[in-house]
Coordinates of C-alpha atoms in Angstrom, one line a residue:
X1158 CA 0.0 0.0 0.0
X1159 CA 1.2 3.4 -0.7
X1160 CA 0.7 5.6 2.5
X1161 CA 0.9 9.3 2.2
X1162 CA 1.7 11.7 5.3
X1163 CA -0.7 15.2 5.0
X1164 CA -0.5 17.9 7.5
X1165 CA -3.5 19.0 8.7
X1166 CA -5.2 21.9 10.4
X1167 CA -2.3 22.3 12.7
X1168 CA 0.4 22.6 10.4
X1169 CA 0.1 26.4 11.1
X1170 CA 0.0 26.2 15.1
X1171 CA 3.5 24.3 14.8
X1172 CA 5.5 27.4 13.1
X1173 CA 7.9 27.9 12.9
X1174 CA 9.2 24.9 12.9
X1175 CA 6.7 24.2 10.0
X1176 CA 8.1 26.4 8.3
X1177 CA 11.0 24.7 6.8
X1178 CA 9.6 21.1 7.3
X1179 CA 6.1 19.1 6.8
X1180 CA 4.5 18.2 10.1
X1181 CA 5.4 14.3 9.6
X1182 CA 9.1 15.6 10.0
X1183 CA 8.9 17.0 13.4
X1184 CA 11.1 15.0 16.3
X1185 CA 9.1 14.1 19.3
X1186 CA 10.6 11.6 21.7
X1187 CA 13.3 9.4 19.9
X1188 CA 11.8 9.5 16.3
X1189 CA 10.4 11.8 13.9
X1190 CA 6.4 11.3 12.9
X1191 CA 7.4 9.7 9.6
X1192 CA 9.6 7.3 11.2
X1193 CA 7.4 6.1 13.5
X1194 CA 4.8 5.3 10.9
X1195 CA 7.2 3.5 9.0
X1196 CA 8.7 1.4 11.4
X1197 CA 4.7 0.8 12.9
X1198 CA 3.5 0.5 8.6
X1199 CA 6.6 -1.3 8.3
X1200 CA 6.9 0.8 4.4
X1201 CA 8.4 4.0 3.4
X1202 CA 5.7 7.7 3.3
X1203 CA 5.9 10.4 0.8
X1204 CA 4.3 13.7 1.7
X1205 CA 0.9 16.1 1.2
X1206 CA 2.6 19.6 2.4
X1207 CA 2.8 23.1 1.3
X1208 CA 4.0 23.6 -2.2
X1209 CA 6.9 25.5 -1.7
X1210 CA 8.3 22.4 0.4
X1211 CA 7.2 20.0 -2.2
X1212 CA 10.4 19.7 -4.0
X1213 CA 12.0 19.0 -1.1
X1214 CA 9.6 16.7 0.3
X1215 CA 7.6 15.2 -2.6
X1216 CA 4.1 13.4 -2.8
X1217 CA 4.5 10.0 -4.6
X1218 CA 0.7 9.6 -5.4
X1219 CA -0.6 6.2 -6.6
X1220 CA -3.9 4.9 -7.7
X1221 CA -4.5 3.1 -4.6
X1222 CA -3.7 5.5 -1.4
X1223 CA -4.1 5.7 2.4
X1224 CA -3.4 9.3 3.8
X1225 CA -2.7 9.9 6.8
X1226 CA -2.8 12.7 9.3
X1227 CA 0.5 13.5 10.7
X1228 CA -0.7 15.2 13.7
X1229 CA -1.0 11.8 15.2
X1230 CA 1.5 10.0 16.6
X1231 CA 1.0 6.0 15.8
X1232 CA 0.7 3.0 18.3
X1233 CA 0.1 -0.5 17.4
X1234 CA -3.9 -0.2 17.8
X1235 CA -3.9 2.4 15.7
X1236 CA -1.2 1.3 12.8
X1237 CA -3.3 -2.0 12.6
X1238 CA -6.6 0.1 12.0
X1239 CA -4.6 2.2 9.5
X1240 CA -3.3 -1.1 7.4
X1241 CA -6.9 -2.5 7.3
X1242 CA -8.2 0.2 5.8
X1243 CA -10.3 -0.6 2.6
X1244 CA -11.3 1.8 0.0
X1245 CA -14.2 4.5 0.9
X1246 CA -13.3 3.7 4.6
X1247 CA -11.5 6.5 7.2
X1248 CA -10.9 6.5 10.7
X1249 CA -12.4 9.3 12.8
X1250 CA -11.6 11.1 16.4
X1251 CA -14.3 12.9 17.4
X1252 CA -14.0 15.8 14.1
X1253 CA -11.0 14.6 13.1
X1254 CA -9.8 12.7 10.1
X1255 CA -7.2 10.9 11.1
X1256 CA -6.1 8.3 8.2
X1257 CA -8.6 7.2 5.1
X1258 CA -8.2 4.9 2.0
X1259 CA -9.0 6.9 -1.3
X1260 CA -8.6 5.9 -5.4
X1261 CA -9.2 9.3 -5.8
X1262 CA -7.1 12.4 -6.7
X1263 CA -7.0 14.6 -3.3
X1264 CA -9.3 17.2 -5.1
X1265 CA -12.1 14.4 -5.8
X1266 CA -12.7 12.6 -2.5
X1267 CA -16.4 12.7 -1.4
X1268 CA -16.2 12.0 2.2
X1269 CA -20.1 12.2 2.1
X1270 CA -19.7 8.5 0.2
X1271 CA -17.1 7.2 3.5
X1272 CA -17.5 4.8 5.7
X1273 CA -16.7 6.1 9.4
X1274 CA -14.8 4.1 11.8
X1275 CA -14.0 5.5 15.0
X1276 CA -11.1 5.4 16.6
X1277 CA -11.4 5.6 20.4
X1278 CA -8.3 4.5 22.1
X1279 CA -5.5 6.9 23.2
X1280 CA -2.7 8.2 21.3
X1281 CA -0.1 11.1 21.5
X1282 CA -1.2 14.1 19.2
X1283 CA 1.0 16.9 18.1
X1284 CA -0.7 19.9 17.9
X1285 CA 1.1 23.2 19.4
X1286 CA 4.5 23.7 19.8
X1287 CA 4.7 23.3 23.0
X1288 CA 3.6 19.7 22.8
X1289 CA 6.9 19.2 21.3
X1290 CA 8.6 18.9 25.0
X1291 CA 5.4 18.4 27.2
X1292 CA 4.6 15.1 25.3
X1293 CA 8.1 14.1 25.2
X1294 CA 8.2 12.3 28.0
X1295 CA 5.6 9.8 26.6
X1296 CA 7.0 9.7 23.2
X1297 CA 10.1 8.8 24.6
X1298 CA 8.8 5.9 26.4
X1299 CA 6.9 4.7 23.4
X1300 CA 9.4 4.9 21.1
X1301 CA 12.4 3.3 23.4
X1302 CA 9.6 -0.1 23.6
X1303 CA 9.4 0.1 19.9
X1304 CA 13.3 0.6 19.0
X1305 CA 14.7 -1.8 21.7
X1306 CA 11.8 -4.2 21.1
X1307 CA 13.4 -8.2 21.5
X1308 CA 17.0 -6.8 20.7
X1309 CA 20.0 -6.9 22.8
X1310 CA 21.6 -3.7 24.4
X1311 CA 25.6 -2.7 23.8
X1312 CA 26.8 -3.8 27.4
X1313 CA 27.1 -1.1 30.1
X1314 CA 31.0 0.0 30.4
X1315 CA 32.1 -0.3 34.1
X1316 CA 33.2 2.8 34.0
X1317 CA 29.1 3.8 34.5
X1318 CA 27.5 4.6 37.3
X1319 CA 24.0 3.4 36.7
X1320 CA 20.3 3.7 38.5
X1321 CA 17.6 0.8 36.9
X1322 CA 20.6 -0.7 33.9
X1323 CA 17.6 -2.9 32.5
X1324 CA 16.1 0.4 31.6
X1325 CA 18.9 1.6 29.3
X1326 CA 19.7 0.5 25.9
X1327 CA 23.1 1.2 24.2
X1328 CA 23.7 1.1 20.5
X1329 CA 26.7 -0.3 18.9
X1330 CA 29.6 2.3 18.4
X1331 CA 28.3 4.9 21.3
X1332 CA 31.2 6.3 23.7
X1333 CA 30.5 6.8 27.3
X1334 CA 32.6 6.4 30.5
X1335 CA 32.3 7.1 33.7
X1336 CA 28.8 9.5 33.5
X1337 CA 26.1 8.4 35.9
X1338 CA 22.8 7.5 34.5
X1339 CA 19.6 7.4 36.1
X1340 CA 16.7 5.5 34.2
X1341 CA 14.7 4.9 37.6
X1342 CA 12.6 7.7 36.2
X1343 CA 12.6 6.6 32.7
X1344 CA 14.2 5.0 29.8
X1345 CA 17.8 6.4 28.6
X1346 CA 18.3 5.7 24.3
X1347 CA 22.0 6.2 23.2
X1348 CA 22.2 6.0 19.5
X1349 CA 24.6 4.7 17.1
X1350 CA 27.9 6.4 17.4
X1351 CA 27.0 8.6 19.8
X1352 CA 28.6 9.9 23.2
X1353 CA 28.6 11.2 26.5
X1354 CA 31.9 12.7 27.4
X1355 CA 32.9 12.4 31.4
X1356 CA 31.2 13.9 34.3
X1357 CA 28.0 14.1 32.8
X1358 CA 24.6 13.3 35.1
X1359 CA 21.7 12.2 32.9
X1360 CA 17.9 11.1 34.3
X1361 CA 15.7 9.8 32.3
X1362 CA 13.8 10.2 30.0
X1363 CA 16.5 10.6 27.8
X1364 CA 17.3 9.9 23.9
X1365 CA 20.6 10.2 22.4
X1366 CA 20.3 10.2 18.8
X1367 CA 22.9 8.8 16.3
X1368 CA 26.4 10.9 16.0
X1369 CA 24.8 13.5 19.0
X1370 CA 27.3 14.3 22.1
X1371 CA 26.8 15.4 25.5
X1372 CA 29.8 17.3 26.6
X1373 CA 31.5 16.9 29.6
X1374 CA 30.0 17.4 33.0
X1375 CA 26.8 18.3 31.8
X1376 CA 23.5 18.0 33.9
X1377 CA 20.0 16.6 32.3
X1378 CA 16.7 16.4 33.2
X1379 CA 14.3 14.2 32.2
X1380 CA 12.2 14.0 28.8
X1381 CA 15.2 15.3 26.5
X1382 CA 15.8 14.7 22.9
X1383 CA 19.2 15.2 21.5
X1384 CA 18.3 14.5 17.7
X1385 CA 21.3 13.4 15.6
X1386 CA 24.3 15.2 15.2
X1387 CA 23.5 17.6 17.8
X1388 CA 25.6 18.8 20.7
X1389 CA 24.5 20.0 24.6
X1390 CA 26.2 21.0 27.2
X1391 CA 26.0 22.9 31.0
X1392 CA 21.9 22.0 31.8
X1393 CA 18.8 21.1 29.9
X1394 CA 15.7 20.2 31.1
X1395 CA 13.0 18.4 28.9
X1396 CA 13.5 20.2 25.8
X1397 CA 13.9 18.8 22.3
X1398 CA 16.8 19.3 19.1
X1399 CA 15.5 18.2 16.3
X1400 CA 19.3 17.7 14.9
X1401 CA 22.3 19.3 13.9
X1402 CA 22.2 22.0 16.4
X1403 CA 24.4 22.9 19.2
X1404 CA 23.7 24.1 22.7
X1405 CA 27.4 23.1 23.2
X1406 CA 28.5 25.3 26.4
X1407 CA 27.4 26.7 30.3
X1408 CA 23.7 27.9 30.3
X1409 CA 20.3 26.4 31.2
X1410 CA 18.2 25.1 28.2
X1411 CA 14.5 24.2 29.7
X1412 CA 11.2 23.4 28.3
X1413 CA 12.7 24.3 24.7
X1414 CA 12.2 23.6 21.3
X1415 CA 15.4 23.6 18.8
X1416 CA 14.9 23.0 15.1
X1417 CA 17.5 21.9 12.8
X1418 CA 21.1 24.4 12.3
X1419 CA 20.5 25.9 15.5
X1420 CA 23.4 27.6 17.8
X1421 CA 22.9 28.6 21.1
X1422 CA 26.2 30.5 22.4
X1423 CA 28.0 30.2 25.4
X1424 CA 26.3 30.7 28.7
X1425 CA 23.1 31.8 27.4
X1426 CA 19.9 31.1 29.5
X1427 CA 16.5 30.6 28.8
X1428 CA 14.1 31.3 31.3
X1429 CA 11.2 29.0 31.7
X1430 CA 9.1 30.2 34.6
X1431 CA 7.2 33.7 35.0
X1432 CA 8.6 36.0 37.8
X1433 CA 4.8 35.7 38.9
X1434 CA 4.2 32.1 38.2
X1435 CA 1.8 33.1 36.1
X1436 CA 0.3 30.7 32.7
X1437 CA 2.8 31.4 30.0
X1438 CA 1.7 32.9 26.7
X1439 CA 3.6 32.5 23.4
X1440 CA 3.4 33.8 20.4
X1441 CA 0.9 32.6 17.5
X1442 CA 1.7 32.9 13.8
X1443 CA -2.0 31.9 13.4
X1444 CA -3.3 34.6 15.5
X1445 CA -1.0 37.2 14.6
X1446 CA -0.5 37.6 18.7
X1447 CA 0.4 36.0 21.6
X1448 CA -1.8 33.0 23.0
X1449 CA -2.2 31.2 25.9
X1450 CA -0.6 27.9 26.7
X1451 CA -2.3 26.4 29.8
X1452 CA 1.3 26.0 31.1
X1453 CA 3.4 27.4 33.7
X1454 CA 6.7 26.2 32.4
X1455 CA 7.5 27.5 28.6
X1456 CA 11.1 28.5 27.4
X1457 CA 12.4 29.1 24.0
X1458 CA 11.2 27.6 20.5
X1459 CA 13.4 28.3 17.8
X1460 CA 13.3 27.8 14.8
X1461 CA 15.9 26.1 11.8
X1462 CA 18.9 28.3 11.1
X1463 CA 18.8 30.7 14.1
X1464 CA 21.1 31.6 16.5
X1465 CA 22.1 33.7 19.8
X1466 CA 25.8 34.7 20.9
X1467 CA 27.1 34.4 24.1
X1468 CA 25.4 35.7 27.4
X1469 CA 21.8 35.7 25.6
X1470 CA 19.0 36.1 27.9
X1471 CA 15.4 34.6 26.8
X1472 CA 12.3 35.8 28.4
X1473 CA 9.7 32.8 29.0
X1474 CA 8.7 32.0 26.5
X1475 CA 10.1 33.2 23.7
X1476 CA 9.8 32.2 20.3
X1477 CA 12.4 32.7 17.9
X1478 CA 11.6 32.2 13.6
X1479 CA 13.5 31.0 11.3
X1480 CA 17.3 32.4 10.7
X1481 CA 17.3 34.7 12.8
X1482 CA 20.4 35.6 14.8
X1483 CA 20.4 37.2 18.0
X1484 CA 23.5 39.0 20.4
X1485 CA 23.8 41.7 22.5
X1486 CA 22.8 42.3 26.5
X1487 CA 19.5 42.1 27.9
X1488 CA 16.5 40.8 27.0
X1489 CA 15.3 40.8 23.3
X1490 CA 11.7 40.8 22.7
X1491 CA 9.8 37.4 23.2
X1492 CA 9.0 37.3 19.6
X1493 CA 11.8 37.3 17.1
X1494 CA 10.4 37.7 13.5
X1495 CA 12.3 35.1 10.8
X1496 CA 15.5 36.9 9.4
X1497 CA 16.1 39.4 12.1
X1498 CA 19.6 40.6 13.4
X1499 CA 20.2 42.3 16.2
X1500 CA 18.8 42.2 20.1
X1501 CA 17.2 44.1 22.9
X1502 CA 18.6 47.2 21.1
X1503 CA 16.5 46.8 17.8
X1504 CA 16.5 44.6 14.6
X1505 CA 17.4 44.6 11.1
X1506 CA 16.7 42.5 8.6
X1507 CA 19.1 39.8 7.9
X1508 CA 19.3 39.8 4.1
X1509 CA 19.3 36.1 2.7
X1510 CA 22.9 36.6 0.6
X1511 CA 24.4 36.7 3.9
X1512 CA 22.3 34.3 6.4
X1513 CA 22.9 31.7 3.0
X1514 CA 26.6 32.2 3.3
X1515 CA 26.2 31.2 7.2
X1516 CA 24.0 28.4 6.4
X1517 CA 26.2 27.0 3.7
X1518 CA 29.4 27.4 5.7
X1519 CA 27.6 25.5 9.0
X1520 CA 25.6 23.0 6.9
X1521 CA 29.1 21.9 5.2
X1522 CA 30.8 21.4 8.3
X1523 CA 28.4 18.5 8.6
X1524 CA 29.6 17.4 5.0
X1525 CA 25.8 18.4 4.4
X1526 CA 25.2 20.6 1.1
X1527 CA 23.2 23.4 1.2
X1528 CA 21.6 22.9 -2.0
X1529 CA 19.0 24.7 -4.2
X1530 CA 16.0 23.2 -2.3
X1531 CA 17.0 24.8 0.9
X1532 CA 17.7 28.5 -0.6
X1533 CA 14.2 28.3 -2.1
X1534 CA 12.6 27.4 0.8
X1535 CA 14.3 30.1 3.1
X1536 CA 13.6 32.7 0.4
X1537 CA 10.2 31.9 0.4
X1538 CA 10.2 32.3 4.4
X1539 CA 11.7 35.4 4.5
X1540 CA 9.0 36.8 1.4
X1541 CA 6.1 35.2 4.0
X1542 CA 7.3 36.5 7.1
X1543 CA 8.1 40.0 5.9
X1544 CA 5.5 41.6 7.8
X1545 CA 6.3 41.0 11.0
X1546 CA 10.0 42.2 10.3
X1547 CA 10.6 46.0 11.1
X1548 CA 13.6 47.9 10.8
X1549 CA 14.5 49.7 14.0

């Protein structure tokens, strides 16, 4: 069966991290969307996203397709509902569409003419951004069952000091000695090739992801995602890096989002509690304004490309868009528009020639290319976010 990942009403509630990426490509505990539904599918997923993404990440369409909503993360009741799906059936939460077989082109589909089946068990969604590191915690769990499912852990080097071992899996070619590890409070993941230098304290939740490092002596908190060839150091608390980004140094990281090509410079902070204890409100490209969370704890979501230099200083919740690059003292603004430059003292706008010269020189010290997909999508951010940019 071909299966097709489409994004949904929430694709605009998740900027900016949507921005640059289709909803099925967002990390939440050890795996991104589409990888969970292929391993559950046990097949490859193409993609029903914006245009401007679609060269990117294309839509194989066949005449036989199931399309599923992204915003759901899959379990094995609900995988098993999704591959018994027969044409002119769909599987419905409450208002929601969540997967349905169609012969169809996408423009054609009568759902009128479908049979509904509804799907009443619980599963994870992804909705807000913020879900990204509140739901981690579960994802994390859910994916460590399904990754470390009847195989054999990398053995434990001595060197360890470890809380609840039978609740930590090592993959082959990690690097780790003497770091103490506490999975009594939930499952620690360490990827292929990965390591922990010395010193280091980890509680889980945790998930390591291939090539990613934790420098020495750092301190984590539980339900943290370190996506692949990523880099933290001083102390994070349940936040997420989707990969290749780098909180490398001193600072506190907590309750955060990171896309992809992040920085965050040395002893930065993020704050992730009001002054007042107060609910946290963030910032909503769908609104145009800021919105409430239902949350007291809220720090920074950023989003691919951007970066701070050293000594930045985030407000609660603060979200950050896409290339954007931050320095300076104090506090900037709790809502830093896509392709800004500057700080507390004002912004520019960060004209694309130079945030693509950045962006090529850090995405080829990866050996990655930063080809003629990505320029188009960042110029097609910066055109769409150009009106909440203002020269100061």
């Amino acid at each position: 069966m071909n299966y097709i990942l489409f994004d949904g009403v929430v694709r605009n509630a998740l900027l900016p991290f949507t921005f640059t990426r289709p909803v099925a490509d967002i990390r939440v505990g050890i795996l991104t969307i589409r990888e969970k539904w292929e391993k559950y599918l046990g097949s490859t997923t193409t993609t029903l996203t914006e245009e401007y993404l679609s060269d990117k990440f294309p839509m194989v369409e066949m005449e036989e397709n199931v399309m599923i909503n992204a915003a759901y993360l899959p379990n094995e009741v609900l995988a098993e509902m999704v591959k018994s799906l027969e044409p002119n059936q769909m599987i419905m939460r409450d208002d929601d569409i969540i997967a349905f077989y169609t012969r169809d082109t996408q423009e054609e589909v009568d759902f009128d003419s479908y049979e509904n089946i509804e799907f009443t068990d619980e599963c994870l969604t992804i909705e807000h951004t913020w879900d990204i590191f509140a739901k981690n915690d579960a994802a994390i769990r859910e994916d460590f069952e399904l990754l470390t499912e009847d195989r054999v852990s990398q053995p434990i080097p001595k060197s360890v000091n470890c809380i609840a071992p039978e609740n930590i899996f090592i993959e082959e070619g990690a690097k780790l000695e003497y770091v103490t590890l506490n999975a009594s409070t939930g499952p620690i993941y360490i990827g292929k090739d990965s390591e922990i230098m010395e010193g280091s304290v980890i509680r889980g939740p945790f998930a390591l992801c291939e090539h990613a490092q934790v420098k020495l002596a750092t301190k984590v908190y539980g339900a943290t995602t370190v996506g692949p060839h990523s880099r933290i150091g001083g102390e994070v608390n349940n936040s997420v890096l989707f990969g290749y980004s780098n909180k490398g140094h001193d600072g506190f990281l907590g309750n955060s989002v990171l896309g992809e090509w992040c920085n965050i410079g040395a002893d930065s902070n993020n704050s992730n509690l009001k002054n007042n204890y107060e609910e946290v409100k963030l910032w909503s490209y769908e609104k145009e304004g800021f919105a409430k969370t239902g949350l007291q704890f809220c720090g920074l979501m950023m989003g691919d490309h951007s970066k701070c230099g050293i000594n930045t200083m985030f407000n609660t919740g603060t979200v950050v868009g896409v290339s954007a690059n931050i320095f300076g003292s104090g506090f900037p603004r709790n809502f830093v528009p896509s392709f800004s430059w500057g700080g507390a003292a004002g912004f520019s706008t960060y004209i694309t020639k130079k945030a693509f010269e950045t962006a090529r020189l850090v995405m080829s010290r990866r050996d990655v290319e930063f080809d003629q997909k990505e320029s188009a999508i960042l110029e097609h951010v910066f055109e769409q976010t150009k009106k909440w940019r203002k020269d100061e």
